[in-house]
Amino acid sequence: GQQLNQSPQSMFIQEGEDVSMNCTSSSIFNTWLWYKQEPGEGPVLLIALYKAGELTSNGRLTAQFGITRKDSFLNISASIPSDVGIYFCAGQGGGGSNYKLTFGKGTLLTVNP
Amino acid sequence: NAGVTQTPKFRILKIGQSMTLQCTQDMNHNYMYWYRQDPGMGLKLIYYSVGAGITDKGEVPNGYNVSRSTTEDFPLRLELAAPSQTSVYFCASSSPGQGFSNQPQHFGDGTRLSIL
């Protein structure tokens, strides 16, 4: 099956710092998604990417769909304490089903005020 | 806006008991999914459905069953609970997109299940 490698596994940063995390895949995807999960809640969609090379922003968040369709990154600028949570990348379509998502294992972000 | 609603939020079961995790969505989405999330891991797909009356296995279906009699509801059943099924279960839904892209999945808040 398709595999996603998400890195880093965890990050411990100071408020105001920028953050970068990425995902790489052994096969291509048609869609890349980035979700955030806070304790006791389900994942919430942050950014959806539909085209290779696409660069999309959502406030302080920026994500890109890699040209090879096998990778994506998420940047968070000027981090704040409420950015704390687990960030998941997910790939959809490509060599697998158009319906199903393949998830990375997540990046745990801790922000020191 | 309700979105995807899961019940119960928490449950403790004894080994061998059975139970049904409920999931309902009010967005008229065709596609629905059940995932489990174990500590330090991403979400793994258990079962999914592309419409009422149609279900299919995901990555980790053993020990579970599903049904989809209506567009809104997609219950997940555990027949003989085992300790390995202790996990957090998430239901999600989405609608078809255009071409090869589907609309993103929307998740419920999860059911935390412990099997003792």
CSV table of C-alpha atoms in Angstrom, one decimal:
chain,number,residue,atom,x,y,z
A,1,GLY,CA,0.0,0.0,0.0
A,2,GLN,CA,0.9,3.7,-0.2
A,3,GLN,CA,3.2,5.0,2.5
A,4,LEU,CA,3.6,8.5,3.7
A,5,ASN,CA,6.7,9.7,5.7
A,6,GLN,CA,5.9,12.8,7.7
A,7,SER,CA,8.7,14.8,9.4
A,8,PRO,CA,9.6,15.9,11.9
A,9,GLN,CA,7.7,13.7,14.4
A,10,SER,CA,7.7,16.6,16.9
A,11,MET,CA,8.7,20.2,17.3
A,12,PHE,CA,9.2,22.3,20.3
A,13,ILE,CA,9.5,26.0,19.4
A,14,GLN,CA,9.2,29.5,20.9
A,15,GLU,CA,6.3,31.7,20.2
A,16,GLY,CA,7.0,33.9,17.1
A,17,GLU,CA,9.1,31.3,15.3
A,18,ASP,CA,8.3,29.9,11.9
A,19,VAL,CA,7.6,26.2,11.5
A,20,SER,CA,8.1,23.9,8.6
A,21,MET,CA,7.0,20.2,8.2
A,22,ASN,CA,6.8,18.0,5.2
A,23,CYS,CA,5.5,14.7,3.8
A,24,THR,CA,7.0,12.4,1.2
A,25,SER,CA,5.3,9.5,-0.5
A,26,SER,CA,6.5,6.4,-2.3
A,27,SER,CA,3.8,7.0,-5.0
A,28,ILE,CA,1.9,9.9,-6.5
A,29,PHE,CA,-1.3,11.5,-5.2
A,30,ASN,CA,-3.9,13.7,-6.9
A,31,THR,CA,-4.7,15.6,-3.8
A,32,TRP,CA,-2.7,16.6,-0.7
A,33,LEU,CA,-4.4,17.7,2.4
A,34,TRP,CA,-3.2,19.1,5.7
A,35,TYR,CA,-5.2,18.6,8.9
A,36,LYS,CA,-4.8,19.8,12.5
A,37,GLN,CA,-5.9,17.8,15.5
A,38,GLU,CA,-6.3,19.2,19.0
A,39,PRO,CA,-6.8,17.1,22.1
A,40,GLY,CA,-10.2,15.4,22.3
A,41,GLU,CA,-11.2,16.5,18.8
A,42,GLY,CA,-11.2,15.1,15.3
A,43,PRO,CA,-8.9,16.4,12.6
A,44,VAL,CA,-9.8,19.7,11.1
A,45,LEU,CA,-8.9,20.6,7.5
A,46,LEU,CA,-6.4,23.4,7.1
A,47,ILE,CA,-5.5,23.4,3.5
A,48,ALA,CA,-6.3,21.3,0.4
A,49,LEU,CA,-4.0,21.2,-2.6
A,50,TYR,CA,-5.3,19.8,-6.0
A,51,LYS,CA,-2.6,20.6,-8.5
A,52,ALA,CA,1.1,19.7,-8.7
A,53,GLY,CA,3.1,22.9,-8.0
A,54,GLU,CA,0.2,24.6,-6.3
A,55,LEU,CA,1.0,27.0,-3.5
A,56,THR,CA,-1.9,27.9,-1.2
A,57,SER,CA,-2.1,30.0,1.9
A,58,ASN,CA,-4.6,30.1,4.8
A,59,GLY,CA,-3.7,33.0,7.1
A,60,ARG,CA,-0.3,32.3,8.6
A,61,LEU,CA,-0.3,28.8,7.0
A,62,THR,CA,1.2,28.1,3.6
A,63,ALA,CA,1.3,24.7,1.9
A,64,GLN,CA,2.6,23.4,-1.4
A,65,PHE,CA,1.9,20.4,-3.6
A,66,GLY,CA,5.2,19.1,-4.9
A,67,ILE,CA,5.9,19.0,-8.6
A,68,THR,CA,6.6,15.3,-8.5
A,69,ARG,CA,3.2,14.8,-6.8
A,70,LYS,CA,5.0,12.7,-4.2
A,71,ASP,CA,5.5,15.4,-1.6
A,72,SER,CA,4.0,18.4,0.2
A,73,PHE,CA,5.1,20.8,2.9
A,74,LEU,CA,3.3,23.0,5.4
A,75,ASN,CA,4.8,26.2,6.8
A,76,ILE,CA,3.4,28.2,9.8
A,77,SER,CA,4.7,31.7,10.2
A,78,ALA,CA,5.0,33.6,13.4
A,79,SER,CA,3.7,30.8,15.6
A,80,ILE,CA,1.3,31.5,18.5
A,81,PRO,CA,0.4,29.3,21.5
A,82,SER,CA,-2.9,28.2,19.9
A,83,ASP,CA,-1.0,26.6,17.0
A,84,VAL,CA,-0.3,23.7,19.4
A,85,GLY,CA,-1.6,20.4,18.2
A,86,ILE,CA,-0.8,17.5,15.9
A,87,TYR,CA,-0.6,18.2,12.2
A,88,PHE,CA,-1.3,15.5,9.7
A,89,CYS,CA,-0.7,15.3,6.0
A,90,ALA,CA,-2.9,13.1,3.9
A,91,GLY,CA,-2.7,12.0,0.3
A,92,GLN,CA,-5.7,11.1,-1.9
A,93,GLY,CA,-6.1,9.5,-5.3
A,94,GLY,CA,-3.2,8.8,-7.7
A,95,GLY,CA,-2.2,5.2,-7.6
A,96,GLY,CA,-4.8,4.4,-5.0
A,97,SER,CA,-8.5,5.0,-4.7
A,98,ASN,CA,-10.0,8.4,-5.3
A,99,TYR,CA,-12.0,8.0,-2.2
A,100,LYS,CA,-9.5,7.0,0.4
A,101,LEU,CA,-6.9,9.0,2.3
A,102,THR,CA,-3.5,7.9,3.3
A,103,PHE,CA,-2.3,9.7,6.4
A,104,GLY,CA,1.1,10.5,7.7
A,105,LYS,CA,1.9,9.7,11.4
A,106,GLY,CA,1.6,13.4,12.4
A,107,THR,CA,3.9,16.2,13.6
A,108,LEU,CA,3.3,17.2,17.3
A,109,LEU,CA,3.8,20.9,17.6
A,110,THR,CA,4.5,22.5,21.0
A,111,VAL,CA,4.7,26.3,21.2
A,112,ASN,CA,6.3,28.0,24.2
A,113,PRO,CA,4.8,31.3,25.1
B,1,ASN,CA,-23.7,23.5,12.1
B,2,ALA,CA,-23.7,19.8,13.2
B,3,GLY,CA,-21.5,18.3,10.5
B,4,VAL,CA,-20.4,14.8,11.5
B,5,THR,CA,-21.8,13.6,14.8
B,6,GLN,CA,-20.4,10.6,16.7
B,7,THR,CA,-21.9,8.8,19.7
B,8,PRO,CA,-20.9,7.8,22.3
B,9,LYS,CA,-17.9,10.0,23.1
B,10,PHE,CA,-16.5,7.5,25.5
B,11,ARG,CA,-17.1,3.8,26.3
B,12,ILE,CA,-15.5,1.0,28.3
B,13,LEU,CA,-16.3,-2.5,27.2
B,14,LYS,CA,-15.4,-5.9,28.6
B,15,ILE,CA,-13.7,-8.5,26.4
B,16,GLY,CA,-16.2,-10.3,24.3
B,17,GLN,CA,-18.9,-7.7,24.5
B,18,SER,CA,-20.4,-6.1,21.4
B,19,MET,CA,-21.4,-2.5,20.6
B,20,THR,CA,-22.2,-0.2,17.8
B,21,LEU,CA,-20.5,3.2,17.3
B,22,GLN,CA,-23.0,5.6,15.7
B,23,CYS,CA,-22.1,8.2,13.1
B,24,THR,CA,-24.4,10.6,11.3
B,25,GLN,CA,-23.8,13.5,9.0
B,26,ASP,CA,-26.1,16.3,7.8
B,27,MET,CA,-24.2,17.5,4.8
B,28,ASN,CA,-25.7,15.0,2.3
B,29,HIS,CA,-22.3,13.6,1.6
B,30,ASN,CA,-22.2,10.4,-0.5
B,31,TYR,CA,-19.0,9.1,1.0
B,32,MET,CA,-18.5,8.0,4.6
B,33,TYR,CA,-15.5,6.5,6.4
B,34,TRP,CA,-14.4,4.9,9.6
B,35,TYR,CA,-10.9,5.3,10.9
B,36,ARG,CA,-9.1,4.2,14.1
B,37,GLN,CA,-6.3,6.2,15.6
B,38,ASP,CA,-3.7,4.6,17.9
B,39,PRO,CA,-1.1,6.6,19.9
B,40,GLY,CA,1.7,8.0,17.8
B,41,MET,CA,0.1,6.8,14.6
B,42,GLY,CA,-1.9,8.3,11.8
B,43,LEU,CA,-5.4,7.3,11.0
B,44,LYS,CA,-6.0,3.9,9.5
B,45,LEU,CA,-9.1,3.2,7.4
B,46,ILE,CA,-11.4,0.5,8.7
B,47,TYR,CA,-14.3,0.6,6.3
B,48,TYR,CA,-15.8,3.1,3.9
B,49,SER,CA,-19.0,3.6,1.9
B,50,VAL,CA,-19.6,5.4,-1.4
B,51,GLY,CA,-23.3,5.5,-1.0
B,52,ALA,CA,-26.3,3.9,0.7
B,53,GLY,CA,-26.2,0.1,0.4
B,54,ILE,CA,-22.5,0.1,-0.7
B,55,THR,CA,-19.7,-0.6,1.7
B,56,ASP,CA,-16.1,-1.8,1.3
B,57,LYS,CA,-13.1,-2.8,3.4
B,58,GLY,CA,-10.3,-0.5,4.2
B,59,GLU,CA,-6.9,-1.2,5.6
B,60,VAL,CA,-7.8,-2.8,8.9
B,61,PRO,CA,-11.4,-4.3,8.7
B,62,ASN,CA,-10.9,-7.4,10.8
B,63,GLY,CA,-13.2,-7.5,13.9
B,64,TYR,CA,-15.6,-4.8,12.5
B,65,ASN,CA,-18.7,-4.6,10.5
B,66,VAL,CA,-20.6,-1.7,8.9
B,67,SER,CA,-23.9,-1.0,7.2
B,68,ARG,CA,-25.2,2.0,5.2
B,69,SER,CA,-28.9,1.9,5.0
B,70,THR,CA,-29.3,5.7,4.6
B,71,THR,CA,-27.1,8.5,3.2
B,72,GLU,CA,-26.9,10.1,6.7
B,73,ASP,CA,-25.9,7.1,8.9
B,74,PHE,CA,-22.9,4.8,8.9
B,75,PRO,CA,-22.7,2.7,12.1
B,76,LEU,CA,-19.6,0.7,13.0
B,77,ARG,CA,-20.2,-2.6,14.9
B,78,LEU,CA,-17.8,-4.5,17.1
B,79,GLU,CA,-19.1,-8.1,17.6
B,80,LEU,CA,-16.6,-9.6,20.0
B,81,ALA,CA,-14.5,-6.8,21.6
B,82,ALA,CA,-10.8,-7.5,22.0
B,83,PRO,CA,-8.1,-5.5,23.8
B,84,SER,CA,-6.5,-4.7,20.4
B,85,GLN,CA,-9.5,-2.7,19.5
B,86,THR,CA,-8.9,-0.2,22.2
B,87,SER,CA,-8.5,3.0,20.2
B,88,VAL,CA,-10.0,6.3,19.2
B,89,TYR,CA,-12.5,5.9,16.4
B,90,PHE,CA,-13.3,8.6,13.9
B,91,CYS,CA,-16.0,8.9,11.4
B,92,ALA,CA,-15.7,11.1,8.3
B,93,SER,CA,-17.7,12.1,5.3
B,94,SER,CA,-17.0,13.8,1.9
B,95,SER,CA,-18.7,14.5,-1.4
B,96,PRO,CA,-17.5,13.6,-4.9
B,97,GLY,CA,-15.4,16.2,-6.6
B,98,GLN,CA,-14.6,16.8,-10.2
B,99,GLY,CA,-12.3,14.5,-12.2
B,100,PHE,CA,-9.8,12.7,-10.0
B,101,SER,CA,-10.2,14.9,-7.0
B,102,ASN,CA,-12.7,14.3,-4.2
B,103,GLN,CA,-13.8,17.0,-1.8
B,104,PRO,CA,-11.9,16.9,1.5
B,105,GLN,CA,-13.2,14.6,4.3
B,106,HIS,CA,-14.8,16.2,7.4
B,107,PHE,CA,-14.3,14.4,10.7
B,108,GLY,CA,-16.4,13.9,13.8
B,109,ASP,CA,-14.9,14.4,17.3
B,110,GLY,CA,-14.3,10.7,17.8
B,111,THR,CA,-15.3,7.9,20.1
B,112,ARG,CA,-12.7,6.8,22.7
B,113,LEU,CA,-13.1,3.1,23.3
B,114,SER,CA,-11.4,1.0,25.9
B,115,ILE,CA,-11.6,-2.8,26.0
B,116,LEU,CA,-10.7,-4.3,29.4
